[in-house]
């Protein structure tokens, strides 16, 4: 349910805020006062299209805020989108939209930045709007089908997904068939390239190891000579040279130990020299072990030269760094598998047949649901038409098989209407009377709104001057029907009919005034005598008479009294 709507600098609205409640709320006002301006503002808050033209002249931006009950149907969506709820008022949902004078739009959900598309997603669960030209959408095939599917409680999304899968498999088969020659040539090229690289069979981490080993073997003699020289410098080698590192350090230790007792500061130096002596001993041992394990291996070096030469040659041919050759090989294997799959026409045909079978099964289920729902919807709308002054009128839902399967199913739907008993039902678009069109659209809206009054249905239903062309006793019936719907859902009606306004639980009047050359619109709640005066104005114009006032009071009293039900 919509609790609050605040509008600032929107078209001719300076600033206004209205509090709404359950039941039926009506907005009335003089012709041209902008009765639909609040509906337009609400549609903007629900993600509708808007541009700089909606910003009030002289203002920097238009701003609309709408506060709703947060429906359970949106709980998962809000959590997934990251829109947090107010801990102190978790049951409320706040939508906000601004458009500046340059046409730039910004949106928020519960204070967090959002997109217009996200506002529209939320709006689908919050509000259902029937405009004054609602009948026009009922002449368009997609809208007709949507009404029928909603009445049949059919979800066509899985069907559309099956159709898309079938279409994609068909496209893949057609492309594969047309490119069979190209695919085969491409496959042969990949297979030949892979054959060359497979002869080498490069390991994933092999190149760095080869490079390191080759460097070591290529410089083997230099490494041996250097290690020998270092070991001899430390130990004197196999001879008994007096000038080696170990003997020199030992002599230094001996010299200092002889006088260490006379000065304690020499202790740390002696300790350091002893550490150096131990490290030199370890280094000499390590070098000896290194020399024992190191030897020249010309055969291994020659083998490495040959393998690395082939490796580098392939890398250059395919313009890749040497270390990327294993990754290139893996890529080609993957591409070859894809070519093999694409070239497997039998597999593609089997996939296409399976997708077609899945689509056919889903389409038959949808068709059966539509065939079952069509006469029920027709009967319900026909019954509503009788209440709206179209006695003898008849509503039909015609289903016709499509020339080819479509994403929405195997048939198209069309609404047919016979305005009077004994006449042939014709397409709704060919019904001439504007009043009849409005009443038929209202009948459809009433029937579908009653159907949609479940837990997941939008809590707010808006009728924006759908009662055009209606008057008299029919207008009273319209008002009572809207009030009836208001028992289960919040109803907001923009109307020019006093009979509808008299049935409202609350009544707002839209007015406009010109001050210093600027026009402003205002919305005020009316109760008591002011409401009687507004109903009287709607009955007889601006000049109120005792008769129109008395008639208005009688209408209000009559609408408030409970109606007797027929036994």
Short mmCIF file of C-alpha atoms in Angstrom, two decimals, residues 66-385:
data_model
loop_
_atom_site.label_atom_id
_atom_site.label_comp_id
_atom_site.label_asym_id
_atom_site.label_seq_id
_atom_site.Cartn_x
_atom_site.Cartn_y
_atom_site.Cartn_z
CA UNK A 66 6.93 7.45 -2.51
CA UNK A 67 6.64 5.44 0.69
CA UNK A 68 5.04 1.99 0.53
CA UNK A 69 4.49 -1.05 2.66
CA UNK A 70 7.31 -3.45 1.80
CA UNK A 71 5.57 -6.52 0.29
CA UNK A 72 6.90 -9.97 1.08
CA UNK A 73 7.21 -10.59 -2.66
CA UNK A 74 10.05 -8.06 -2.76
CA UNK A 75 11.98 -9.30 0.28
CA UNK A 76 14.34 -11.59 -1.62
CA UNK A 77 14.81 -9.04 -4.41
CA UNK A 78 15.70 -6.27 -1.93
CA UNK A 79 18.21 -8.51 -0.16
CA UNK A 80 19.83 -9.67 -3.39
CA UNK A 81 20.12 -6.10 -4.69
CA UNK A 82 21.64 -4.95 -1.38
CA UNK A 83 18.87 -2.50 -0.44
CA UNK A 84 18.81 -2.46 3.34
CA UNK A 85 15.65 -1.80 5.35
CA UNK A 86 15.29 0.68 8.17
CA UNK A 87 15.68 -1.29 11.44
CA UNK A 88 13.18 1.04 13.12
CA UNK A 89 10.64 0.72 10.29
CA UNK A 90 11.43 -2.51 8.47
CA UNK A 91 7.92 -2.81 7.00
CA UNK A 92 8.31 0.33 4.87
CA UNK A 93 9.86 0.76 1.42
CA UNK A 94 11.06 4.17 0.29
CA UNK A 95 11.49 5.02 -3.41
CA UNK A 96 12.99 8.34 -4.48
CA UNK A 97 13.67 9.81 -7.91
CA UNK A 98 15.12 13.12 -9.07
CA UNK A 99 15.52 14.63 -12.53
CA UNK A 100 17.53 17.81 -12.95
CA UNK A 101 17.15 20.60 -15.46
CA UNK A 102 19.66 18.90 -17.77
CA UNK A 103 17.57 15.73 -17.82
CA UNK A 104 19.93 13.70 -15.61
CA UNK A 105 18.07 11.17 -13.50
CA UNK A 106 19.01 9.65 -10.14
CA UNK A 107 17.16 7.04 -8.10
CA UNK A 108 17.26 5.53 -4.60
CA UNK A 109 15.66 2.55 -2.87
CA UNK A 110 15.65 2.78 0.92
CA UNK A 111 18.32 5.46 0.69
CA UNK A 112 20.70 3.38 -1.44
CA UNK A 113 21.51 4.38 -5.01
CA UNK A 114 19.47 2.46 -7.60
CA UNK A 115 18.70 2.48 -11.30
CA UNK A 116 15.45 3.38 -13.02
CA UNK A 117 15.21 -0.26 -14.10
CA UNK A 118 15.34 -1.33 -10.45
CA UNK A 119 12.58 1.14 -9.62
CA UNK A 120 10.49 -0.42 -12.40
CA UNK A 121 11.12 -3.91 -11.02
CA UNK A 122 9.94 -2.78 -7.60
CA UNK A 123 6.98 -0.95 -9.14
CA UNK A 124 5.67 -4.13 -10.76
CA UNK A 125 5.17 -5.60 -7.29
CA UNK A 126 3.77 -2.40 -5.79
CA UNK A 127 1.35 -0.70 -8.18
CA UNK A 128 -1.00 -1.68 -11.02
CA UNK A 129 -2.05 1.35 -13.13
CA UNK A 130 -5.01 1.44 -15.50
CA UNK A 131 -4.95 4.59 -17.62
CA UNK A 132 -7.82 6.46 -19.27
CA UNK A 133 -6.91 4.86 -22.58
CA UNK A 134 -6.57 1.37 -21.10
CA UNK A 135 -8.81 -0.01 -23.84
CA UNK A 136 -6.14 0.81 -26.42
CA UNK A 137 -3.73 -1.72 -24.96
CA UNK A 138 -6.50 -4.33 -25.13
CA UNK A 139 -6.42 -4.07 -28.92
CA UNK A 140 -2.73 -5.03 -29.05
CA UNK A 141 -1.90 -8.72 -29.23
CA UNK A 142 0.84 -8.74 -26.55
CA UNK A 143 -1.41 -6.97 -24.03
CA UNK A 144 -4.35 -9.26 -24.80
CA UNK A 145 -2.13 -12.30 -24.34
CA UNK A 146 -0.73 -10.90 -21.09
CA UNK A 147 -4.25 -10.39 -19.67
CA UNK A 148 -5.30 -13.92 -20.64
CA UNK A 149 -2.10 -15.46 -19.27
CA UNK A 150 -2.46 -13.58 -16.01
CA UNK A 151 -6.05 -14.80 -15.70
CA UNK A 152 -4.91 -18.35 -16.54
CA UNK A 153 -2.07 -17.96 -14.02
CA UNK A 154 0.42 -18.96 -16.71
CA UNK A 155 4.09 -18.06 -16.47
CA UNK A 156 5.41 -17.91 -20.04
CA UNK A 157 9.04 -17.26 -19.07
CA UNK A 158 9.99 -20.97 -19.11
CA UNK A 159 8.29 -21.29 -22.50
CA UNK A 160 10.26 -18.34 -23.88
CA UNK A 161 13.46 -19.92 -22.55
CA UNK A 162 12.67 -23.22 -24.31
CA UNK A 163 11.94 -21.34 -27.53
CA UNK A 164 15.24 -19.44 -27.30
CA UNK A 165 17.12 -22.69 -26.71
CA UNK A 166 15.45 -24.29 -29.73
CA UNK A 167 16.25 -21.24 -31.86
CA UNK A 168 19.89 -21.22 -30.75
CA UNK A 169 20.37 -24.91 -31.54
CA UNK A 170 18.81 -24.36 -34.95
CA UNK A 171 21.14 -21.43 -35.62
CA UNK A 172 24.14 -23.51 -34.56
CA UNK A 173 23.15 -26.33 -36.92
CA UNK A 174 22.59 -23.93 -39.82
CA UNK A 175 25.95 -22.25 -39.28
CA UNK A 176 27.76 -25.56 -38.92
CA UNK A 177 26.18 -26.88 -42.10
CA UNK A 178 27.03 -23.73 -44.06
CA UNK A 179 30.59 -23.66 -42.77
CA UNK A 180 31.29 -27.36 -42.89
CA UNK A 181 34.12 -26.90 -45.42
CA UNK A 182 35.69 -24.05 -43.45
CA UNK A 183 35.40 -26.00 -40.21
CA UNK A 184 37.12 -29.02 -41.73
CA UNK A 185 39.96 -26.91 -43.07
CA UNK A 186 40.34 -25.17 -39.74
CA UNK A 187 40.30 -28.51 -37.98
CA UNK A 188 43.02 -29.88 -40.28
CA UNK A 189 45.18 -26.80 -39.65
CA UNK A 190 44.82 -27.13 -35.88
CA UNK A 191 45.49 -30.87 -36.02
CA UNK A 192 48.68 -30.34 -38.06
CA UNK A 193 49.95 -27.62 -35.71
CA UNK A 194 49.18 -29.78 -32.70
CA UNK A 195 51.01 -32.70 -34.33
CA UNK A 196 54.16 -30.62 -34.59
CA UNK A 197 54.00 -29.41 -31.02
CA UNK A 198 52.97 -32.82 -29.69
CA UNK A 199 56.24 -34.26 -31.06
CA UNK A 200 58.02 -31.94 -28.64
CA UNK A 201 55.40 -32.51 -25.89
CA UNK A 202 56.47 -29.44 -23.86
CA UNK A 203 55.73 -29.71 -20.16
CA UNK A 204 53.91 -26.89 -18.39
CA UNK A 205 56.88 -25.84 -16.23
CA UNK A 206 59.64 -27.46 -18.29
CA UNK A 207 61.15 -24.44 -20.05
CA UNK A 208 62.57 -22.67 -16.94
CA UNK A 209 64.11 -25.97 -15.80
CA UNK A 210 65.66 -26.63 -19.24
CA UNK A 211 67.03 -23.11 -19.40
CA UNK A 212 68.59 -23.38 -15.93
CA UNK A 213 70.13 -26.80 -16.59
CA UNK A 214 71.51 -25.73 -19.98
CA UNK A 215 73.11 -22.65 -18.44
CA UNK A 216 74.74 -24.80 -15.78
CA UNK A 217 76.12 -27.42 -18.19
CA UNK A 218 77.25 -24.84 -20.75
CA UNK A 219 79.35 -23.19 -18.04
CA UNK A 220 80.40 -26.43 -16.32
CA UNK A 221 84.19 -26.00 -16.63
CA UNK A 222 84.03 -22.44 -15.37
CA UNK A 223 81.96 -23.55 -12.38
CA UNK A 224 84.42 -26.37 -11.54
CA UNK A 225 87.43 -24.08 -11.84
CA UNK A 226 85.82 -21.43 -9.65
CA UNK A 227 84.81 -23.94 -6.98
CA UNK A 228 88.34 -25.41 -6.90
CA UNK A 229 89.89 -21.99 -6.61
CA UNK A 230 87.57 -21.02 -3.76
CA UNK A 231 88.23 -24.26 -1.86
CA UNK A 232 92.01 -23.85 -2.22
CA UNK A 233 91.78 -20.27 -0.99
CA UNK A 234 89.99 -21.48 2.10
CA UNK A 235 91.91 -24.66 2.90
CA UNK A 236 95.05 -24.57 0.79
CA UNK A 237 93.86 -27.42 -1.38
CA UNK A 238 95.74 -30.69 -1.36
CA UNK A 239 99.04 -28.93 -0.41
CA UNK A 240 100.01 -27.39 2.89
CA UNK A 241 100.05 -23.74 1.90
CA UNK A 242 100.54 -21.43 4.85
CA UNK A 243 98.60 -18.60 3.25
CA UNK A 244 95.03 -19.87 3.27
CA UNK A 245 91.94 -18.42 4.87
CA UNK A 246 91.54 -21.01 7.60
CA UNK A 247 95.18 -20.82 8.78
CA UNK A 248 95.15 -17.02 8.74
CA UNK A 249 92.02 -16.85 10.87
CA UNK A 250 93.47 -19.44 13.26
CA UNK A 251 96.65 -17.36 13.60
CA UNK A 252 94.54 -14.28 14.38
CA UNK A 253 92.65 -16.17 17.10
CA UNK A 254 95.87 -17.44 18.65
CA UNK A 255 97.40 -13.95 18.67
CA UNK A 256 94.46 -12.39 20.44
CA UNK A 257 93.86 -15.15 22.94
CA UNK A 258 97.41 -14.62 24.26
CA UNK A 259 96.51 -11.11 25.42
CA UNK A 260 92.72 -11.38 25.93
CA UNK A 261 93.14 -11.65 29.69
CA UNK A 262 94.45 -8.04 29.76
CA UNK A 263 91.48 -6.40 27.98
CA UNK A 264 87.91 -7.77 28.04
CA UNK A 265 86.96 -5.72 24.94
CA UNK A 266 88.84 -8.24 22.75
CA UNK A 267 86.44 -11.05 23.69
CA UNK A 268 83.82 -10.09 21.10
CA UNK A 269 86.44 -9.93 18.34
CA UNK A 270 87.79 -13.35 19.27
CA UNK A 271 84.22 -14.72 19.20
CA UNK A 272 83.65 -13.25 15.73
CA UNK A 273 86.87 -14.79 14.43
CA UNK A 274 85.94 -18.19 15.82
CA UNK A 275 82.58 -17.89 14.04
CA UNK A 276 84.37 -17.02 10.81
CA UNK A 277 86.63 -20.00 11.30
CA UNK A 278 83.60 -22.32 11.64
CA UNK A 279 81.89 -20.79 8.60
CA UNK A 280 85.05 -21.20 6.50
CA UNK A 281 85.17 -24.83 7.51
CA UNK A 282 81.51 -25.31 6.46
CA UNK A 283 82.11 -23.51 3.18
CA UNK A 284 85.10 -25.70 2.41
CA UNK A 285 83.02 -28.81 3.11
CA UNK A 286 80.19 -27.58 0.88
CA UNK A 287 82.58 -26.78 -2.00
CA UNK A 288 84.13 -30.23 -1.72
CA UNK A 289 80.68 -31.84 -1.94
CA UNK A 290 79.80 -29.59 -4.91
CA UNK A 291 82.92 -30.67 -6.78
CA UNK A 292 82.21 -34.34 -6.05
CA UNK A 293 78.75 -34.03 -7.65
CA UNK A 294 79.69 -31.75 -10.52
CA UNK A 295 81.12 -33.07 -13.72
CA UNK A 296 81.09 -32.18 -17.37
CA UNK A 297 78.33 -33.95 -19.40
CA UNK A 298 78.68 -33.09 -23.09
CA UNK A 299 76.05 -35.64 -24.15
CA UNK A 300 73.43 -34.14 -21.89
CA UNK A 301 74.39 -30.64 -23.03
CA UNK A 302 74.04 -31.71 -26.65
CA UNK A 303 70.59 -33.21 -25.94
CA UNK A 304 69.49 -29.99 -24.24
CA UNK A 305 70.76 -27.94 -27.18
CA UNK A 306 68.70 -30.01 -29.59
CA UNK A 307 65.47 -29.90 -27.54
CA UNK A 308 65.74 -26.18 -26.84
CA UNK A 309 66.46 -25.47 -30.50
CA UNK A 310 63.25 -27.22 -31.56
CA UNK A 311 61.35 -25.48 -28.75
CA UNK A 312 62.60 -22.00 -29.74
CA UNK A 313 61.94 -22.72 -33.41
CA UNK A 314 58.26 -23.59 -32.74
CA UNK A 315 57.84 -20.57 -30.47
CA UNK A 316 59.20 -18.26 -33.17
CA UNK A 317 57.05 -19.87 -35.88
CA UNK A 318 53.89 -19.24 -33.88
CA UNK A 319 55.09 -15.89 -32.52
CA UNK A 320 54.92 -16.74 -28.88
CA UNK A 321 57.48 -16.50 -26.06
CA UNK A 322 59.12 -19.88 -25.44
CA UNK A 323 57.56 -20.29 -22.00
CA UNK A 324 54.03 -19.84 -23.49
CA UNK A 325 54.30 -22.81 -25.87
CA UNK A 326 52.61 -25.28 -23.44
CA UNK A 327 49.66 -22.86 -22.98
CA UNK A 328 49.36 -22.47 -26.76
CA UNK A 329 49.26 -26.25 -27.11
CA UNK A 330 46.44 -26.47 -24.52
CA UNK A 331 44.53 -23.70 -26.33
CA UNK A 332 44.77 -25.53 -29.66
CA UNK A 333 43.53 -28.74 -28.07
CA UNK A 334 40.49 -26.89 -26.73
CA UNK A 335 39.81 -25.26 -30.10
CA UNK A 336 40.14 -28.62 -31.85
CA UNK A 337 37.55 -30.13 -29.49
CA UNK A 338 35.22 -27.21 -30.29
CA UNK A 339 35.71 -27.71 -34.03
CA UNK A 340 35.00 -31.41 -33.66
CA UNK A 341 31.81 -30.63 -31.74
CA UNK A 342 30.72 -28.00 -34.28
CA UNK A 343 31.39 -30.39 -37.11
CA UNK A 344 29.28 -33.10 -35.47
CA UNK A 345 26.05 -32.36 -37.34
CA UNK A 346 24.32 -35.41 -35.90
CA UNK A 347 24.91 -34.18 -32.36
CA UNK A 348 23.61 -30.73 -33.30
CA UNK A 349 20.51 -32.27 -34.85
CA UNK A 350 19.89 -34.33 -31.73
CA UNK A 351 20.26 -31.21 -29.57
CA UNK A 352 17.82 -29.36 -31.84
CA UNK A 353 15.29 -32.18 -31.67
CA UNK A 354 15.53 -32.28 -27.89
CA UNK A 355 15.07 -28.50 -27.65
CA UNK A 356 12.05 -28.65 -29.99
CA UNK A 357 10.49 -31.44 -27.94
CA UNK A 358 10.99 -29.42 -24.72
CA UNK A 359 9.41 -26.37 -26.35
CA UNK A 360 6.46 -28.37 -27.71
CA UNK A 361 5.75 -29.85 -24.29
CA UNK A 362 5.83 -26.42 -22.61
CA UNK A 363 3.77 -24.82 -25.40
CA UNK A 364 1.07 -27.49 -25.16
CA UNK A 365 0.75 -26.87 -21.43
CA UNK A 366 0.40 -23.13 -22.01
CA UNK A 367 -2.13 -23.68 -24.81
CA UNK A 368 -4.22 -25.95 -22.61
CA UNK A 369 -4.25 -23.38 -19.81
CA UNK A 370 -5.26 -20.63 -22.23
CA UNK A 371 -8.07 -22.70 -23.74
CA UNK A 372 -9.38 -23.46 -20.27
CA UNK A 373 -9.15 -19.85 -19.08
CA UNK A 374 -10.49 -18.08 -22.19
CA UNK A 375 -14.21 -18.91 -21.70
CA UNK A 376 -13.96 -18.22 -17.97
CA UNK A 377 -12.43 -14.80 -18.59
CA UNK A 378 -15.05 -14.07 -21.25
CA UNK A 379 -17.88 -15.01 -18.90
CA UNK A 380 -16.49 -12.93 -16.04
CA UNK A 381 -16.04 -9.82 -18.20
CA UNK A 382 -19.46 -10.32 -19.79
CA UNK A 383 -21.04 -10.42 -16.32
CA UNK A 384 -19.23 -7.22 -15.35
CA UNK A 385 -20.40 -5.52 -18.57
#
